Coordinates of C-alpha atoms in Angstrom, one line a residue:
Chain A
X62 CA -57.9 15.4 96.6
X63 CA -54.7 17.9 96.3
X64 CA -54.1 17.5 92.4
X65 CA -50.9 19.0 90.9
X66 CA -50.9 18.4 87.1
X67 CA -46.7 18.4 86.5
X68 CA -44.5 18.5 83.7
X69 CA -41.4 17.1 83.2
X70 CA -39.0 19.0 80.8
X71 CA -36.4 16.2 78.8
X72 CA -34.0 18.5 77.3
X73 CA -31.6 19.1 74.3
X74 CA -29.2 22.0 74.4
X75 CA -27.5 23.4 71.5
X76 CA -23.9 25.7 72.0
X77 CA -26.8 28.5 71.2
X78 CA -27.9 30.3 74.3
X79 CA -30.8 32.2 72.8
X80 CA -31.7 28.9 71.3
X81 CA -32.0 26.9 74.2
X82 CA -34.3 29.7 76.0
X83 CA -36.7 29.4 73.2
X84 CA -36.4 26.0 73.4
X85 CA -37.3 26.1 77.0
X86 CA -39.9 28.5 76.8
X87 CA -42.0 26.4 73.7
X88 CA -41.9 23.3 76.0
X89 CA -43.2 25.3 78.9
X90 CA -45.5 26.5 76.6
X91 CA -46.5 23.1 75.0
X92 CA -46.8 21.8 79.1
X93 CA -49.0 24.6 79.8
X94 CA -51.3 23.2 77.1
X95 CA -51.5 20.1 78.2
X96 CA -52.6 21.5 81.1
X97 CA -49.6 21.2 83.5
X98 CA -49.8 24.0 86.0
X99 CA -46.0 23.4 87.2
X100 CA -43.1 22.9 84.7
X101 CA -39.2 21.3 85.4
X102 CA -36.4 21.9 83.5
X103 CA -33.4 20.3 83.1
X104 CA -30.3 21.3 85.4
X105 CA -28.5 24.0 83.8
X106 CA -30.8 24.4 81.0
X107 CA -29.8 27.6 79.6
X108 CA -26.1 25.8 78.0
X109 CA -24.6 22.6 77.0
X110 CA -23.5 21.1 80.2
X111 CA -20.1 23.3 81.1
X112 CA -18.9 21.4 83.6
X113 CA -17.8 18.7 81.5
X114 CA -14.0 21.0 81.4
X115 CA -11.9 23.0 84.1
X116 CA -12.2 26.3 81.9
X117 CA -12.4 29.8 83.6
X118 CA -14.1 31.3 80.4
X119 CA -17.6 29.6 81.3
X120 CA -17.9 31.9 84.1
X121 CA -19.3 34.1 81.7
X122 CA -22.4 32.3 81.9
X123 CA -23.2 32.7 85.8
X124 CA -25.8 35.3 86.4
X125 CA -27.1 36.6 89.5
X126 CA -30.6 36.1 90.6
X127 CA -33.2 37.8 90.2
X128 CA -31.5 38.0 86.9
X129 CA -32.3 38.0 83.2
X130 CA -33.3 34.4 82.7
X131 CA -35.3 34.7 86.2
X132 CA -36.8 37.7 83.8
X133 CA -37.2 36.2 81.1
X134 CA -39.5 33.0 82.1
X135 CA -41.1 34.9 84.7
X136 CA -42.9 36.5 81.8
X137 CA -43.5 33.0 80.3
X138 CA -44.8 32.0 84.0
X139 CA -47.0 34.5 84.1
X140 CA -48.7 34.5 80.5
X141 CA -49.1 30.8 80.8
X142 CA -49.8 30.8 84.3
X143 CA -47.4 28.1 85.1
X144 CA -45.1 27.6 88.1
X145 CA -41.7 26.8 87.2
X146 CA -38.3 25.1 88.4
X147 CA -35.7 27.0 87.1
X148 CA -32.2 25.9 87.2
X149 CA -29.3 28.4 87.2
X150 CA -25.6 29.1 87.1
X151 CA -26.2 31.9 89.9
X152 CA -23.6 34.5 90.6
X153 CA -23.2 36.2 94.0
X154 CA -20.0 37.5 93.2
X155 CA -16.5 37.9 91.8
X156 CA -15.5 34.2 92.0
X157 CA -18.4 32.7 94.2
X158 CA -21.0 30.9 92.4
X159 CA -23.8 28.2 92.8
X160 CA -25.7 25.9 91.1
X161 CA -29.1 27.5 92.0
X162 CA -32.5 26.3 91.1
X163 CA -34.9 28.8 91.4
X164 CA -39.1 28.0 91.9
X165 CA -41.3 30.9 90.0
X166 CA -44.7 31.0 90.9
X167 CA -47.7 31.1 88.6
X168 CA -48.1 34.6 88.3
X169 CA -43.7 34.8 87.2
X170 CA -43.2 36.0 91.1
X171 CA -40.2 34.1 92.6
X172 CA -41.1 32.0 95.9
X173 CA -38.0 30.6 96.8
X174 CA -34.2 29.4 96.0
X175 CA -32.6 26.4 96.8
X176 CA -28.4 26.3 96.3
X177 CA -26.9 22.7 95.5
X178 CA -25.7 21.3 99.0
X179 CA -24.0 18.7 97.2
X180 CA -21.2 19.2 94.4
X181 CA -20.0 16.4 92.5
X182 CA -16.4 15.9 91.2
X183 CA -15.5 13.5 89.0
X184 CA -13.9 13.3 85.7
X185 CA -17.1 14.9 83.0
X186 CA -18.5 16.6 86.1
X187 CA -15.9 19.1 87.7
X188 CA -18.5 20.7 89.3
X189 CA -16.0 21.9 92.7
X190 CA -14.4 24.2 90.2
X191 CA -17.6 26.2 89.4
X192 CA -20.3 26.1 91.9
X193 CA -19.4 26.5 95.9
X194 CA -21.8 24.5 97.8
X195 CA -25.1 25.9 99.4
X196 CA -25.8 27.3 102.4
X197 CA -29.4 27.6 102.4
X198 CA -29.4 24.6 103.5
X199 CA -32.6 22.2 102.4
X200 CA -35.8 24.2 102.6
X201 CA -38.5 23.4 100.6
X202 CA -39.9 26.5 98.8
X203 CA -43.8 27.0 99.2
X204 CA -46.0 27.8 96.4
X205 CA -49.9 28.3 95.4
X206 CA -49.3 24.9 94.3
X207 CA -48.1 23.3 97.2
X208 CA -44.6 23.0 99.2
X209 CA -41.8 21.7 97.0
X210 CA -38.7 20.1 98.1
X211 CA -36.2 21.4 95.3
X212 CA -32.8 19.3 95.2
X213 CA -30.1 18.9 92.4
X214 CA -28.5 16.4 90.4
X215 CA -25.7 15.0 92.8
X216 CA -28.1 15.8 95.9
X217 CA -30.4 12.5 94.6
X218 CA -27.5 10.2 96.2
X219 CA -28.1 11.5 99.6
X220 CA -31.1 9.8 101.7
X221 CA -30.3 12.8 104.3
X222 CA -31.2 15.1 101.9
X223 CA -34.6 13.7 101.3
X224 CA -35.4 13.1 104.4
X225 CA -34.7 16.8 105.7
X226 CA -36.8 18.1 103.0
X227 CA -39.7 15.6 104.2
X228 CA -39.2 16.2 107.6
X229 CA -39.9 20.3 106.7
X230 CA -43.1 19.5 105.0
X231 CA -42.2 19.2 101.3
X232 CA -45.0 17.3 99.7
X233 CA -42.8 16.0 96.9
X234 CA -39.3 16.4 95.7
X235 CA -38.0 17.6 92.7
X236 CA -34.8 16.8 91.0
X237 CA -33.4 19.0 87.8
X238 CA -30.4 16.7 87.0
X239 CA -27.6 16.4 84.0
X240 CA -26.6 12.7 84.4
X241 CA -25.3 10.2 81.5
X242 CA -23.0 7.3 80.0
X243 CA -19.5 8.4 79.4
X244 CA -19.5 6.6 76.1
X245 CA -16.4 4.5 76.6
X246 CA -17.9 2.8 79.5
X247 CA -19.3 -0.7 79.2
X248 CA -23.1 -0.9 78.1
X249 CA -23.5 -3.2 81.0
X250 CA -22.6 -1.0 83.1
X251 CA -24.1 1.9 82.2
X252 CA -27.2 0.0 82.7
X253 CA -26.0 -0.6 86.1
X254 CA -25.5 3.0 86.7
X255 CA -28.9 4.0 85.3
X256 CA -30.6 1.6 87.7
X257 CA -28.6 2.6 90.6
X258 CA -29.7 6.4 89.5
X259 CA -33.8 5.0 89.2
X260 CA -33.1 3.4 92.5
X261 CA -32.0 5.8 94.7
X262 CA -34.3 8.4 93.2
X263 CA -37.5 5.9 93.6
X264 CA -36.2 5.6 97.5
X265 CA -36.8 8.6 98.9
X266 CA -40.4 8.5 97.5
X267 CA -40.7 5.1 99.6
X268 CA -38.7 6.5 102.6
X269 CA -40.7 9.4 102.8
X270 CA -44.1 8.5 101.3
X271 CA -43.8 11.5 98.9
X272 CA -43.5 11.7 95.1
X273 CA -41.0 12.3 93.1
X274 CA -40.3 14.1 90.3
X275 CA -36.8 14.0 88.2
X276 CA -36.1 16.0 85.0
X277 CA -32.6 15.2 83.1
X278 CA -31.9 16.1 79.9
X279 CA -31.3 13.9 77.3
X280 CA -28.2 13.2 74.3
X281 CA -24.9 13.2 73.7
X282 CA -22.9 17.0 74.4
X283 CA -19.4 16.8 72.6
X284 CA -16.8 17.4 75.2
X285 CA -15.2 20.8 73.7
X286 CA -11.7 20.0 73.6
X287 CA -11.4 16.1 73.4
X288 CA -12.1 14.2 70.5
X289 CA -14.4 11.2 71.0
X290 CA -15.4 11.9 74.5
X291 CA -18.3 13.6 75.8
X292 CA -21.9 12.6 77.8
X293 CA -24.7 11.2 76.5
X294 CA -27.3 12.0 79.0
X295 CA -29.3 9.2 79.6
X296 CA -32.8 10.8 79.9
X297 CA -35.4 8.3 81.8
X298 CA -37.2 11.7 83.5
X299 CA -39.7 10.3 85.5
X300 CA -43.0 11.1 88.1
X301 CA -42.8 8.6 91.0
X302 CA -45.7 8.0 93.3
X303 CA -44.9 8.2 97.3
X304 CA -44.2 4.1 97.0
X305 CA -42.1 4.8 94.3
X306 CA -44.1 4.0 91.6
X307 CA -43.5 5.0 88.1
X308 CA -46.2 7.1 87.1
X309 CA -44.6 8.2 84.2
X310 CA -41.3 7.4 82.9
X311 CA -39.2 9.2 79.4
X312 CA -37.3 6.8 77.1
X313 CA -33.2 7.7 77.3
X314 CA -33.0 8.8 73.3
X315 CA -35.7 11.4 72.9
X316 CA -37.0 14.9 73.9
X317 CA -40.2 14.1 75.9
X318 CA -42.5 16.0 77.8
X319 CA -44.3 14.2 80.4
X320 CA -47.3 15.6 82.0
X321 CA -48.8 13.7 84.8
X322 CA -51.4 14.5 87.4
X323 CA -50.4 13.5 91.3
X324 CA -52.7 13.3 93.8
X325 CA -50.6 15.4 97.2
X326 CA -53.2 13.9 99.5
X327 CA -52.2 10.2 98.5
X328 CA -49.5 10.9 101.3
X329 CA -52.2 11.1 103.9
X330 CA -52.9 7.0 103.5
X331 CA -49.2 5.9 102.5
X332 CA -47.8 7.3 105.8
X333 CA -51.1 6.0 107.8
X334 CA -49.9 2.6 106.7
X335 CA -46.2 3.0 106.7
X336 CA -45.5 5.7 109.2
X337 CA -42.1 5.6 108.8
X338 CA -42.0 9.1 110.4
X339 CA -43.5 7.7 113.7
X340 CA -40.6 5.3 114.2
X341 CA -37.4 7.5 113.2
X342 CA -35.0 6.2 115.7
X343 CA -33.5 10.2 116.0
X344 CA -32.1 9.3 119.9
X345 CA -29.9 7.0 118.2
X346 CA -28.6 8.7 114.8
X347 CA -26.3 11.3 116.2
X348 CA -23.6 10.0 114.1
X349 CA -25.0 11.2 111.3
X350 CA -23.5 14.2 112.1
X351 CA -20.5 12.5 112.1
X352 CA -18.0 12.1 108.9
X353 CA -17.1 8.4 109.6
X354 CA -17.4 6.6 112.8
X355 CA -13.9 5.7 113.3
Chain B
X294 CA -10.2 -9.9 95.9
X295 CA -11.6 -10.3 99.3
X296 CA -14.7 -12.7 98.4
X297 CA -17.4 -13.7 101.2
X298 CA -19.7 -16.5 99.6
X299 CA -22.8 -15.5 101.5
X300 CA -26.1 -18.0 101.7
X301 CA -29.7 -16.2 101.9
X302 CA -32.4 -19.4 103.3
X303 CA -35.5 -18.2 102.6
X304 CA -37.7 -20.5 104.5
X305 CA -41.1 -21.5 105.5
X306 CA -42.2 -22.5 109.2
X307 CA -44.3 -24.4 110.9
X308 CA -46.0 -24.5 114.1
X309 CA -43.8 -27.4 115.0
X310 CA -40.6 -25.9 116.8
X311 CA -38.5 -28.5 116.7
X312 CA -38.9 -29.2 113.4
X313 CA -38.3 -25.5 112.2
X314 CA -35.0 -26.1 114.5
X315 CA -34.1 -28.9 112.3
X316 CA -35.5 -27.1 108.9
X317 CA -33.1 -24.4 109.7
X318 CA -29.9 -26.7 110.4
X319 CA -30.4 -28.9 107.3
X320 CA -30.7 -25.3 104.8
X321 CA -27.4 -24.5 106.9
X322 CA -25.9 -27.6 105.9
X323 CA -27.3 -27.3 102.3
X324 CA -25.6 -23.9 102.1
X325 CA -22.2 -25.1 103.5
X326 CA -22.2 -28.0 101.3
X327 CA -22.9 -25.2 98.6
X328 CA -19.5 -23.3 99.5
X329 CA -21.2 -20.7 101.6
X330 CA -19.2 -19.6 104.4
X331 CA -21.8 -17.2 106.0
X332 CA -25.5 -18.0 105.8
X333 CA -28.3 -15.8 106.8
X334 CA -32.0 -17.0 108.5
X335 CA -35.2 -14.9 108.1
X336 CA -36.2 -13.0 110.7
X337 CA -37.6 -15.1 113.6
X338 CA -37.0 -18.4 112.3
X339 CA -37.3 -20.2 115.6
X340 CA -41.7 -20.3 114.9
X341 CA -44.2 -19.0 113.0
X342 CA -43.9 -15.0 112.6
X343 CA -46.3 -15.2 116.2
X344 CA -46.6 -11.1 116.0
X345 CA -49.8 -11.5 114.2
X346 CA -51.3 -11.3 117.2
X347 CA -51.1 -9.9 121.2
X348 CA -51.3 -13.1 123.1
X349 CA -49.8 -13.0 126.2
X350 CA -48.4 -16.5 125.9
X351 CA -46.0 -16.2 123.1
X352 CA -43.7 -14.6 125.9
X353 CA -43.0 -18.2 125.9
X354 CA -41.1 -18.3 123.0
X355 CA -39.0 -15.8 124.1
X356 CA -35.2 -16.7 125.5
X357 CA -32.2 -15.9 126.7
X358 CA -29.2 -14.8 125.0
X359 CA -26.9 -16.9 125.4
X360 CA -29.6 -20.1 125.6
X361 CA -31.0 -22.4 123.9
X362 CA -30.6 -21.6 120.3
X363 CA -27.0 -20.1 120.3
X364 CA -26.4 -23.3 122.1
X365 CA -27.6 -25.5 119.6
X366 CA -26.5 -23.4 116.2
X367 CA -23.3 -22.5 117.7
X368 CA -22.9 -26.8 116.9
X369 CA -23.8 -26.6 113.9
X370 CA -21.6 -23.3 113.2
X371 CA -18.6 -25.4 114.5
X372 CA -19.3 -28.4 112.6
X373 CA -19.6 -27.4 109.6
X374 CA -17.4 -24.1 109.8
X375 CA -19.9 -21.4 108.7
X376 CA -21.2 -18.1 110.3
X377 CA -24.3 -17.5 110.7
X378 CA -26.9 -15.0 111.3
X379 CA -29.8 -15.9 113.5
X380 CA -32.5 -13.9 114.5
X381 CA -33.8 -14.9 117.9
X382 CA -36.9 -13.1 120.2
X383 CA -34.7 -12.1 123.1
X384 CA -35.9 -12.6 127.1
X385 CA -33.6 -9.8 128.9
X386 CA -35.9 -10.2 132.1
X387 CA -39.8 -10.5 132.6
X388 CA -41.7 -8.0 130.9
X389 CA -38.3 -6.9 129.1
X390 CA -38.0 -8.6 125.1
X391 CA -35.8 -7.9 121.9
X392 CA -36.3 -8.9 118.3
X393 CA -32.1 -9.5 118.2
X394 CA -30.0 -10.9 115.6
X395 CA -27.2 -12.6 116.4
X396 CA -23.8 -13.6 114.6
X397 CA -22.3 -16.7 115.0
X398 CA -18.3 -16.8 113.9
X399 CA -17.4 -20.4 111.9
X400 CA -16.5 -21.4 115.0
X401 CA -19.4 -21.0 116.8
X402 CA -18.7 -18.3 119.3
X403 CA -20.9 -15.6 119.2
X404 CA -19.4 -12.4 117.2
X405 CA -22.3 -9.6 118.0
X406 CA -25.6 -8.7 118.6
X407 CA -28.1 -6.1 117.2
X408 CA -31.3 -5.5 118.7
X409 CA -33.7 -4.3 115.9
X410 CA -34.0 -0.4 116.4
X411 CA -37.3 0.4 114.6
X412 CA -39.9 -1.8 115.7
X413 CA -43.4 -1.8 113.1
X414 CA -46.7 -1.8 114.5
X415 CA -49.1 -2.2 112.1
X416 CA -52.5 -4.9 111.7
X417 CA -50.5 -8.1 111.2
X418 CA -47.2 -7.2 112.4
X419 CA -47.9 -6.1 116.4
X420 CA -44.1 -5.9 117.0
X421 CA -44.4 -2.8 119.2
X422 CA -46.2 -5.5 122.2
X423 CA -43.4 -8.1 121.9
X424 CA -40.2 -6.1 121.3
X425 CA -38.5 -3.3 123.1
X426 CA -36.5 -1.4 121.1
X427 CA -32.6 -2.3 120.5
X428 CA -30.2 -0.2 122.9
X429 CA -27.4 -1.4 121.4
X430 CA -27.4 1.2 118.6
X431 CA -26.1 0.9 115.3
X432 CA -22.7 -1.2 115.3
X433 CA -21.8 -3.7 112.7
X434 CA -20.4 -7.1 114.4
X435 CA -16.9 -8.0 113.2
X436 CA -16.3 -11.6 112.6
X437 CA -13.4 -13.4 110.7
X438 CA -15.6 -12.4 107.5
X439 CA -15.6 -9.7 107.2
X440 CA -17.2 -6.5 109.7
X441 CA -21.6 -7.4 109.0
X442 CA -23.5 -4.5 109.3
X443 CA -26.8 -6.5 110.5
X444 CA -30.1 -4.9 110.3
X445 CA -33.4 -6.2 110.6
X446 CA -36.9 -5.9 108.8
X447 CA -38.7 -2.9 109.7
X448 CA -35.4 -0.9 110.0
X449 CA -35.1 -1.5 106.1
X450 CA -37.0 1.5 105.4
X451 CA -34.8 3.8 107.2
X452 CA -31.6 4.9 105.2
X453 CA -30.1 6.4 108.6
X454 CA -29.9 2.9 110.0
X455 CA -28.0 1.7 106.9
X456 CA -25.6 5.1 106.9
X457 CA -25.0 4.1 110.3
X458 CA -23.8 0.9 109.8
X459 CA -21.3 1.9 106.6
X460 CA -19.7 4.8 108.9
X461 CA -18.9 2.2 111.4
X462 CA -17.5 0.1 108.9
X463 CA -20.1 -2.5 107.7
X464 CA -18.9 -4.0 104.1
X465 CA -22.3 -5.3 103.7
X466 CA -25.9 -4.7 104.9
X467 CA -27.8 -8.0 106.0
X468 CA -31.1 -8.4 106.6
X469 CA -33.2 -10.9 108.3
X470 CA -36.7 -10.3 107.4
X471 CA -40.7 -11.2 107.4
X472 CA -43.0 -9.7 105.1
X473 CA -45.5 -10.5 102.9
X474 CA -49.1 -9.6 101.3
X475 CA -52.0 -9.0 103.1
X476 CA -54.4 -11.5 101.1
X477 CA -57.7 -9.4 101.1
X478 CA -55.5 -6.2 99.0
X479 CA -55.3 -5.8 95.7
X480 CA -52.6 -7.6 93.6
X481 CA -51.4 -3.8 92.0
X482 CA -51.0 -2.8 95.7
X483 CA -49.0 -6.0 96.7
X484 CA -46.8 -5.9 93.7
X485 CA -46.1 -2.0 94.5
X486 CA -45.2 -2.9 98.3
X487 CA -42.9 -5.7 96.7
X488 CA -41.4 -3.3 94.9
X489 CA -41.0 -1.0 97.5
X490 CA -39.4 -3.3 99.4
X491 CA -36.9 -4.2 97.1
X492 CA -36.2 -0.4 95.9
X493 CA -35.4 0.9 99.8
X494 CA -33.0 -1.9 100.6
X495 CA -31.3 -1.6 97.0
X496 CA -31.0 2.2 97.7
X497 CA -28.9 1.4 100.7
X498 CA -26.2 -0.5 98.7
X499 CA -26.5 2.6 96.0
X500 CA -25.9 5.2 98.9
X501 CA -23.5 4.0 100.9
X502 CA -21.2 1.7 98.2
X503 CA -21.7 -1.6 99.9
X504 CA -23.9 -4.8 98.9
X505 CA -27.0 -5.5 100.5
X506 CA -28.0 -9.4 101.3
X507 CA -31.8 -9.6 102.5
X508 CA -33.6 -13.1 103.9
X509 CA -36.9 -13.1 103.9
X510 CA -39.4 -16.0 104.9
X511 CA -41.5 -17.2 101.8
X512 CA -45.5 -18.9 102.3
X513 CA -48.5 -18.5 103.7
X514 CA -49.1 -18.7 107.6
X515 CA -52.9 -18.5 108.9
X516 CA -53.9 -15.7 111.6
X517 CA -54.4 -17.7 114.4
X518 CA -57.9 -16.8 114.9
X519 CA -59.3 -15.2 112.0
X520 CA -60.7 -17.4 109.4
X521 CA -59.6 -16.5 105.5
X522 CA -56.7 -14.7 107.2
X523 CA -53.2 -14.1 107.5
X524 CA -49.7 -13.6 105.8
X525 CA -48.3 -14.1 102.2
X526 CA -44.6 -13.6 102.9
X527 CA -43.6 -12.8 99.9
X528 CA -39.8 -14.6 99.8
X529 CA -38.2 -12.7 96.9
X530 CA -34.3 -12.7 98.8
X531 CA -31.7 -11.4 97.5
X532 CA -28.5 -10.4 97.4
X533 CA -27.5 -6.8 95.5
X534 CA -24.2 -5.1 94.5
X535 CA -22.4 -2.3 95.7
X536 CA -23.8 -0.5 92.6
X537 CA -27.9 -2.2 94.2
X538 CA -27.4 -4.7 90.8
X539 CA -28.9 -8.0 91.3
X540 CA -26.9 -10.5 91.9
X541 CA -28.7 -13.2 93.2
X542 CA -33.0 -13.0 93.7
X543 CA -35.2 -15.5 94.7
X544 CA -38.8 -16.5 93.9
X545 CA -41.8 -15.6 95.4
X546 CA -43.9 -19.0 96.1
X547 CA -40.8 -21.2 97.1
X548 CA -38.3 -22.3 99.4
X549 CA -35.1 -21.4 98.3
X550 CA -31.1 -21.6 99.1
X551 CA -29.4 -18.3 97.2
X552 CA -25.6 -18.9 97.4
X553 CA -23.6 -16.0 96.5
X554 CA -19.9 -14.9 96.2
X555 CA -19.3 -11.4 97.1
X556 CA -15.9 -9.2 96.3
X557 CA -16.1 -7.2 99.2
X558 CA -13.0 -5.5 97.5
X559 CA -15.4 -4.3 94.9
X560 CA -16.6 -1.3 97.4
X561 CA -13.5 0.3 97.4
X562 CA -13.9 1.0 93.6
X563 CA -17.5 2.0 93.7
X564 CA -16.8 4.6 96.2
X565 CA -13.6 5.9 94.5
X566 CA -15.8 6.9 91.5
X567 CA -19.3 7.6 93.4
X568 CA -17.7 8.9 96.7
X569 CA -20.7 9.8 98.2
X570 CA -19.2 9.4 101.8
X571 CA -16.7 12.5 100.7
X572 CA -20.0 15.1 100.2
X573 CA -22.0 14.3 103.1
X574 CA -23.0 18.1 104.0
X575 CA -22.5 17.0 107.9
X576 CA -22.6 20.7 109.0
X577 CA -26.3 21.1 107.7
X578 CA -27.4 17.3 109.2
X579 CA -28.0 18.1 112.3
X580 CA -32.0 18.2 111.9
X581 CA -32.1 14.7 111.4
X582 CA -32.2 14.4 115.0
X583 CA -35.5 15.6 115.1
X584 CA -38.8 14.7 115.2
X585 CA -39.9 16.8 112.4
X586 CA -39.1 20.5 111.3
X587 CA -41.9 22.1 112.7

């Protein structure tokens, strides 16, 4: 037995940024009591979702890292005695940004970064303009609580990205994520695009006989200039076993925390039966280095 | 529109090879008669799934490509105009086999072949003593159609294969298939590997933006030998969406003819607003040729 006792953080954010840190910090706190030992927050969980607009003023958010909100829930780490997944606007410089998570140890001591790989661009998520891709490439960080394979949002589309985290010895994956309906989109298929989102996500805990973890937030955020418009976030955070299991799974209208205990040596007996690993063809997949095959 | 109306047969089989022969001809002619231009066998339909075991004389089921079968369903292609995928124990030379599937055009001539890349080897499914693995990599087989990214059973659980097949082109993922329950496990376990099963291949149409058709044979077959022993395949075909959506799914216990039009058109929208294929981070792949990380 390997237990890890997680919580997933399903967010609300207000326009108020000392608001939503408090916020944060009392559902760490309320995770912490019901005895989670790591925490996950939302992706960009110290605003409203920026990215929703093109607008060169929200820069003013970036931070670099270490930093003050790497400060500020290091302290709540280490009085609770929690690890946590942060996830940051990070800047490195004048005009070079990243979507950054950062993993804090339980005693508020930072044990690793992992930069976005993958930026999304499409019209509510004009994430291209703000963050520049990452290049520290996908490392899991390790922890007193066991080797996590941090990925973001738009990186939960990419099997690669799974499988390169797996293939470094993350025992699970983690995904802080900001993903809903745009409102004047069909209720069908927003369902459609939820399950396609559950899917994928569920995947790369079969593919790599590892759990996953996702944490989005939850509610509709006002687009700030257009009338009418704006995301609801669609929620549905959810623990995963490594068959893809739901273990625990948030509704899509609520704040929820869910706290759920994984067992990291379940991996041991799913791979002994499906060793997927054993049977990679990687003598044949050079192409995946490729951008098309044409 | 570009619609492909696509049959899944999901099929039991006997230890009677000629009948299984005819069993497969008559759900062929069912399909056509049903509109289907393409239909799709399970995975070894020629005889029971005979991988149960290592017996040296199951060699003799094995055949030539070109031979005996292509012979015989390239007639019934011809006469009743519909392609076909068949998936057929290949003899290359003595000692030298394939688990290949091959596509028949509607007018009989064989389109392609793909030898099945990632061969299983686990208690009930001895693959790795019957079937060398494919050399003929990953590459779709283009017929009047439509271009078929064929894959088959075991290499469902590898998202590579299917990226392989939608860089080269495929505008749809098919797979010929055998699995099913171990009897003696526990139903929670079976219904978790069902829906494993069913969440990896879905994945594949969610990643790559292209639908997903998947044959699988349905019934119980006894071990040969062992008393109270054997295989529930577990049927449960489908056919999936761009987006993974269900379009078509069949049963679990029964025989079972899915017929299912297909825009094939309908990819090029997916992709425009998920464009995963755009942010592939190619230039931090390149350890998905190995082994593992270490």
């Amino acid at each position: 037995m390997n237990n890890l006792t997680v919580a997933v953080l399903q967010l609300t954010f207000s326009e108020d940024l000392g608001a939503n840190r408090e916020h944060c910090a009392a559902a760490v706190a309320e995770a912490a009591k019901k005895g989670a030992t790591l925490a996950v927050l939302p992706e960009l969980h110290n605003s409203r979702y920026f990215c929703q607009t093109e607008d060169v003023s929200r820069f003013d958010l970036a931070e670099p890292i270490p930093g003050p909100s790497t400060d500020f829930f290091a302290a709540v780490a280490r009085r609770l005695g929690i690890a946590l997944v942060l996830s940051l606007f990070e800047r490195r410089t004048a005009g070079l940004c990243h979507n950054t998570a950062v993993v804090l140890d339980k005693d508020g001591a930072i044990a690793g970064c992992y930069r976005k790989m993958h930026i999304p661009d499409d019209p509510g998520y004009y994430e291209k303009f703000y963050f520049t891709p990452g290049d520290l490439g996908f490392q899991p960080v390790k922890t007193s609580l066991g080797t996590l394979g941090i990925l973001v949002c738009w990186d939960q589309w990419f099997p690669e990205a799974a499988r390169l985290m797996a293939l470094a010895g993350a025992e699970l994956l983690i995904y802080p994520t900001a993903i809903g309906y745009d409102p004047r989109e069909e209720r069908t298929d927003q369902q459609n695009q939820l399950q396609a989102w559950l899917t994928i996500q569920r995947s790369h805990a079969v593919a790599n006989g590892i759990p996953v973890v996702s944490a989005n937030r939850v509610g509709f955020e006002p687009h700030p200039t257009e009338k009418n418009y704006g995301i609801e976030f669609w929620g549905n955070s959810f623990v995963a076993d490594a068959q893809g299991a739901f273990l625990a799974r948030a509704g899509g209208e609520e704040e929820e925390i869910l706290v759920t205990t994984l067992d990291l040596a379940k991996a041991e007996a799913t791979r002994r039966i499906w060793p997927f690993l054993r049977d990679r063809r990687i003598d044949a997949y050079g192409d995946l280095l490729k951008r098309f095959r044409d």
